[in-house]
Short mmCIF file of C-alpha atoms in Angstrom, two decimals:
data_model
loop_
_atom_site.label_atom_id
_atom_site.label_comp_id
_atom_site.label_asym_id
_atom_site.label_seq_id
_atom_site.Cartn_x
_atom_site.Cartn_y
_atom_site.Cartn_z
CA ALA A 1220 -22.97 21.76 -4.72
CA GLN A 1221 -19.32 22.40 -5.16
CA SER A 1222 -17.31 21.64 -8.26
CA VAL A 1223 -13.73 22.06 -9.40
CA THR A 1224 -12.42 22.61 -12.91
CA GLN A 1225 -8.77 22.22 -13.73
CA LEU A 1226 -7.97 23.74 -17.09
CA GLY A 1227 -5.59 21.53 -19.02
CA SER A 1228 -5.28 17.84 -18.31
CA HIS A 1229 -1.64 18.02 -19.45
CA VAL A 1230 0.83 20.87 -19.02
CA SER A 1231 4.39 20.77 -20.27
CA VAL A 1232 7.06 23.30 -19.35
CA SER A 1233 10.81 23.53 -19.68
CA GLU A 1234 13.06 23.12 -16.68
CA GLY A 1235 13.52 26.55 -15.10
CA ALA A 1236 10.33 27.96 -16.61
CA LEU A 1237 7.27 29.23 -14.77
CA VAL A 1238 4.72 26.61 -13.75
CA LEU A 1239 1.06 27.68 -13.81
CA LEU A 1240 -1.69 25.16 -13.12
CA ARG A 1241 -5.21 26.54 -13.25
CA CYS A 1242 -8.07 25.73 -10.90
CA ASN A 1243 -11.53 27.25 -10.80
CA TYR A 1244 -14.15 26.25 -8.29
CA SER A 1245 -17.78 26.81 -7.50
CA SER A 1246 -19.10 26.90 -3.97
CA SER A 1247 -22.14 28.39 -2.34
CA VAL A 1248 -20.24 29.23 0.84
CA PRO A 1249 -16.69 30.41 1.57
CA PRO A 1250 -14.54 27.48 0.56
CA TYR A 1251 -11.46 25.77 1.84
CA LEU A 1252 -9.14 25.06 -1.09
CA PHE A 1253 -6.36 22.54 -1.44
CA TRP A 1254 -3.69 21.48 -3.89
CA TYR A 1255 -2.38 17.94 -3.70
CA VAL A 1256 0.43 16.33 -5.69
CA GLN A 1257 0.57 12.68 -6.67
CA TYR A 1258 3.80 11.05 -7.77
CA PRO A 1259 3.61 7.81 -9.75
CA ASN A 1260 2.24 4.88 -7.77
CA GLN A 1261 1.91 6.95 -4.62
CA GLY A 1262 -0.89 8.53 -2.64
CA LEU A 1263 -1.69 12.23 -2.55
CA GLN A 1264 0.54 14.66 -0.69
CA LEU A 1265 -0.69 18.06 0.45
CA LEU A 1266 1.11 20.92 -1.30
CA LEU A 1267 -0.77 23.83 0.25
CA LYS A 1268 -4.17 24.95 1.46
CA TYR A 1269 -6.28 28.06 1.88
CA THR A 1270 -8.73 28.27 4.74
CA THR A 1271 -9.00 31.86 5.91
CA GLY A 1272 -6.78 34.92 6.13
CA ALA A 1273 -4.02 35.73 3.67
CA THR A 1274 -5.09 34.91 0.14
CA LEU A 1275 -1.57 34.11 -1.07
CA VAL A 1276 -0.50 30.83 0.44
CA LYS A 1277 2.88 29.21 0.22
CA GLY A 1278 3.40 25.50 0.21
CA ILE A 1279 6.13 22.94 -0.03
CA ASN A 1280 8.69 22.65 -2.82
CA GLY A 1281 8.44 26.33 -3.75
CA PHE A 1282 4.80 26.25 -4.84
CA GLU A 1283 2.29 28.93 -4.01
CA ALA A 1284 -1.34 29.68 -4.85
CA GLU A 1285 -3.57 32.71 -4.64
CA PHE A 1286 -7.23 32.61 -3.67
CA LYS A 1287 -9.16 35.07 -5.83
CA LYS A 1288 -12.77 35.18 -4.73
CA SER A 1289 -13.89 37.48 -7.55
CA GLU A 1290 -12.52 35.04 -10.11
CA THR A 1291 -13.39 31.89 -8.12
CA SER A 1292 -9.85 30.72 -8.80
CA PHE A 1293 -7.00 29.13 -6.91
CA HIS A 1294 -4.21 28.78 -9.46
CA LEU A 1295 -0.96 27.06 -8.50
CA THR A 1296 2.37 28.57 -9.48
CA LYS A 1297 6.07 27.97 -9.13
CA PRO A 1298 8.61 30.45 -10.52
CA SER A 1299 11.14 27.90 -11.76
CA ALA A 1300 10.27 24.31 -12.62
CA HIS A 1301 12.47 21.43 -11.57
CA MET A 1302 12.57 17.96 -13.06
CA SER A 1303 11.33 16.55 -9.75
CA ASP A 1304 8.09 18.55 -10.12
CA ALA A 1305 6.83 16.11 -12.77
CA ALA A 1306 3.68 14.62 -11.26
CA GLU A 1307 -0.12 14.79 -11.24
CA TYR A 1308 -1.63 17.78 -9.46
CA PHE A 1309 -5.13 17.89 -8.02
CA CYS A 1310 -7.13 20.88 -6.86
CA ALA A 1311 -9.88 20.26 -4.31
CA VAL A 1312 -12.57 22.27 -2.54
CA SER A 1313 -14.58 21.77 0.61
CA GLU A 1314 -17.32 23.91 2.03
CA GLY A 1315 -15.19 25.39 4.76
CA ARG A 1316 -15.46 24.94 8.48
CA GLY A 1317 -17.50 21.91 9.38
CA ALA A 1318 -17.52 20.58 5.85
CA GLN A 1319 -16.62 16.98 5.59
CA LYS A 1320 -15.98 16.06 2.00
CA LEU A 1321 -13.52 17.19 -0.61
CA VAL A 1322 -14.49 17.56 -4.25
CA PHE A 1323 -11.53 17.05 -6.56
CA GLY A 1324 -10.74 18.28 -10.01
CA GLN A 1325 -9.77 15.85 -12.72
CA GLY A 1326 -6.08 16.52 -12.26
CA THR A 1327 -3.33 18.07 -14.35
CA ARG A 1328 -0.32 16.05 -15.39
CA LEU A 1329 2.79 18.22 -15.33
CA THR A 1330 5.70 17.26 -17.56
CA ILE A 1331 9.07 18.98 -17.28
CA ASN A 1332 11.25 19.12 -20.38
CA PRO A 1333 15.01 19.24 -19.90
CA GLY B 1287 5.23 9.86 12.75
CA ALA B 1288 3.34 7.10 10.99
CA GLY B 1289 1.09 8.08 8.14
CA VAL B 1290 -1.98 6.42 6.71
CA SER B 1291 -1.25 2.85 5.65
CA GLN B 1292 -3.23 0.61 3.32
CA SER B 1293 -3.09 -3.05 2.49
CA PRO B 1294 -2.67 -4.81 0.23
CA SER B 1295 -0.78 -2.46 -2.06
CA ASN B 1296 -1.91 -4.47 -5.07
CA LYS B 1297 -4.76 -6.92 -5.53
CA VAL B 1298 -5.63 -8.97 -8.57
CA THR B 1299 -8.90 -10.84 -8.47
CA GLU B 1300 -11.29 -12.60 -10.77
CA LYS B 1301 -14.65 -11.18 -11.74
CA GLY B 1302 -17.30 -12.24 -9.26
CA LYS B 1303 -14.97 -12.63 -6.29
CA ASP B 1304 -15.20 -10.54 -3.11
CA VAL B 1305 -12.29 -8.36 -1.98
CA GLU B 1306 -11.44 -6.58 1.27
CA LEU B 1307 -9.21 -3.54 1.41
CA ARG B 1308 -7.77 -2.28 4.68
CA CYS B 1309 -6.91 1.20 5.91
CA ASP B 1310 -5.03 2.14 9.07
CA PRO B 1311 -5.49 5.86 9.70
CA ILE B 1312 -3.16 8.20 11.54
CA SER B 1313 -3.57 7.65 15.27
CA GLY B 1314 -5.99 10.13 16.79
CA HIS B 1315 -7.63 11.13 13.52
CA THR B 1316 -11.37 11.04 14.02
CA ALA B 1317 -12.41 11.18 10.37
CA LEU B 1318 -11.71 8.55 7.72
CA TYR B 1319 -12.51 8.61 4.01
CA TRP B 1320 -12.44 6.21 1.10
CA TYR B 1321 -11.99 7.40 -2.48
CA ARG B 1322 -11.77 5.65 -5.82
CA GLN B 1323 -9.40 6.80 -8.56
CA ARG B 1324 -9.92 5.34 -11.99
CA LEU B 1325 -7.07 5.43 -14.47
CA GLY B 1326 -6.35 8.98 -15.57
CA GLN B 1327 -9.16 10.47 -13.54
CA GLY B 1328 -9.69 12.41 -10.35
CA LEU B 1329 -10.84 11.06 -7.03
CA GLU B 1330 -14.41 9.94 -6.46
CA PHE B 1331 -15.67 10.11 -2.90
CA LEU B 1332 -17.05 6.78 -1.66
CA ILE B 1333 -17.73 6.90 2.08
CA TYR B 1334 -16.85 8.95 5.16
CA PHE B 1335 -16.68 8.05 8.87
CA GLN B 1336 -16.63 10.61 11.66
CA GLY B 1337 -16.33 9.35 15.22
CA ASN B 1338 -19.44 7.50 16.34
CA SER B 1339 -21.75 9.18 13.85
CA ALA B 1340 -23.49 7.23 11.13
CA PRO B 1341 -21.20 7.05 8.09
CA ASP B 1342 -21.90 9.14 5.00
CA LYS B 1343 -22.37 6.49 2.32
CA SER B 1344 -23.59 8.82 -0.38
CA GLY B 1345 -20.70 8.07 -2.74
CA LEU B 1346 -20.93 4.29 -2.80
CA PRO B 1347 -21.66 3.35 -6.43
CA SER B 1348 -23.73 0.24 -5.73
CA ASP B 1349 -24.83 -2.07 -2.94
CA ARG B 1350 -21.87 -4.31 -3.76
CA PHE B 1351 -19.72 -1.77 -1.93
CA SER B 1352 -19.66 -1.51 1.87
CA ALA B 1353 -17.27 -0.31 4.54
CA GLU B 1354 -16.83 -0.62 8.26
CA ARG B 1355 -14.73 1.17 10.80
CA THR B 1356 -13.85 -0.04 14.29
CA GLY B 1357 -14.03 2.94 16.62
CA GLU B 1358 -11.48 5.48 15.48
CA SER B 1359 -9.09 2.96 14.03
CA VAL B 1360 -8.98 0.49 11.19
CA SER B 1361 -11.43 0.57 8.32
CA THR B 1362 -12.24 -2.12 5.77
CA LEU B 1363 -13.77 -1.51 2.37
CA THR B 1364 -15.47 -4.58 0.93
CA ILE B 1365 -16.45 -5.04 -2.69
CA GLN B 1366 -18.68 -8.03 -3.35
CA ARG B 1367 -19.02 -9.80 -6.69
CA THR B 1368 -16.35 -7.66 -8.27
CA GLN B 1369 -16.76 -6.39 -11.82
CA GLN B 1370 -14.10 -5.27 -14.27
CA GLU B 1371 -15.36 -1.70 -13.88
CA ASP B 1372 -14.25 -1.86 -10.22
CA SER B 1373 -10.61 -1.86 -11.34
CA ALA B 1374 -9.09 1.28 -9.86
CA VAL B 1375 -6.87 2.60 -7.11
CA TYR B 1376 -8.71 2.84 -3.80
CA LEU B 1377 -7.37 5.58 -1.58
CA CYS B 1378 -7.98 6.07 2.11
CA ALA B 1379 -7.52 9.37 3.94
CA SER B 1380 -7.80 10.44 7.56
CA ARG B 1381 -8.34 13.86 9.06
CA LEU B 1382 -8.16 15.58 12.44
CA THR B 1383 -8.70 19.24 11.53
CA GLU B 1384 -9.25 20.52 7.97
CA THR B 1385 -6.58 18.57 6.08
CA GLN B 1386 -7.01 15.05 4.76
CA TYR B 1387 -3.90 12.87 4.74
CA PHE B 1388 -3.81 10.10 2.18
CA GLY B 1389 -2.46 6.60 2.18
CA PRO B 1390 -0.58 5.10 -0.77
CA GLY B 1391 -3.65 3.32 -2.07
CA THR B 1392 -4.59 -0.20 -3.08
CA ARG B 1393 -4.43 -0.91 -6.79
CA LEU B 1394 -7.25 -3.32 -7.64
CA LEU B 1395 -7.36 -5.19 -10.91
CA VAL B 1396 -10.39 -7.30 -11.73
CA LEU B 1397 -9.81 -9.80 -14.51
#
């Protein structure tokens, strides 16, 4: 069975600083990996995804993530934080092609300090 | 284009009452999911519909929870005899290929 661990339920960075949100997964087969963002009182919006191919994937709003199979990680980064990045971020894994369900991490709340 | 819509956006009910939550998926999306998100927590899978196949109900927490879907369109999640522990945001998502697209959710409060 798959699982997702997001290290740090709360992360706080200064505006302009590097954002790093950690995600580790377990899966018995090659996974599909996703990062979603949730703004207050809204649904989840897809930031980026890894399915196959290039392990460094770029998403919206300047975010990117790198799939590292050897480390079973899919950490999310952004070089320079903006106040509008304050939100809850969720990492999710599915079992790849044909898989039907996503397993989500517990989420990381990102706070940006001015 | 139109995204996933859910109604109502908020629902307050009394313990013991039944509630129905509605989801309108993106047109043409064959798969539809319901999730529950308790305060400060991640998403719990509830149920999944794919075309005409039997739904995957493995995430439903009790027999008080049920869901239906009409063809490849609207879905309704029903919670009978609501309990305070059912208070949460209920999110619906639809999918055509590998990506699930989420609605804004229904915030349910059971008093």
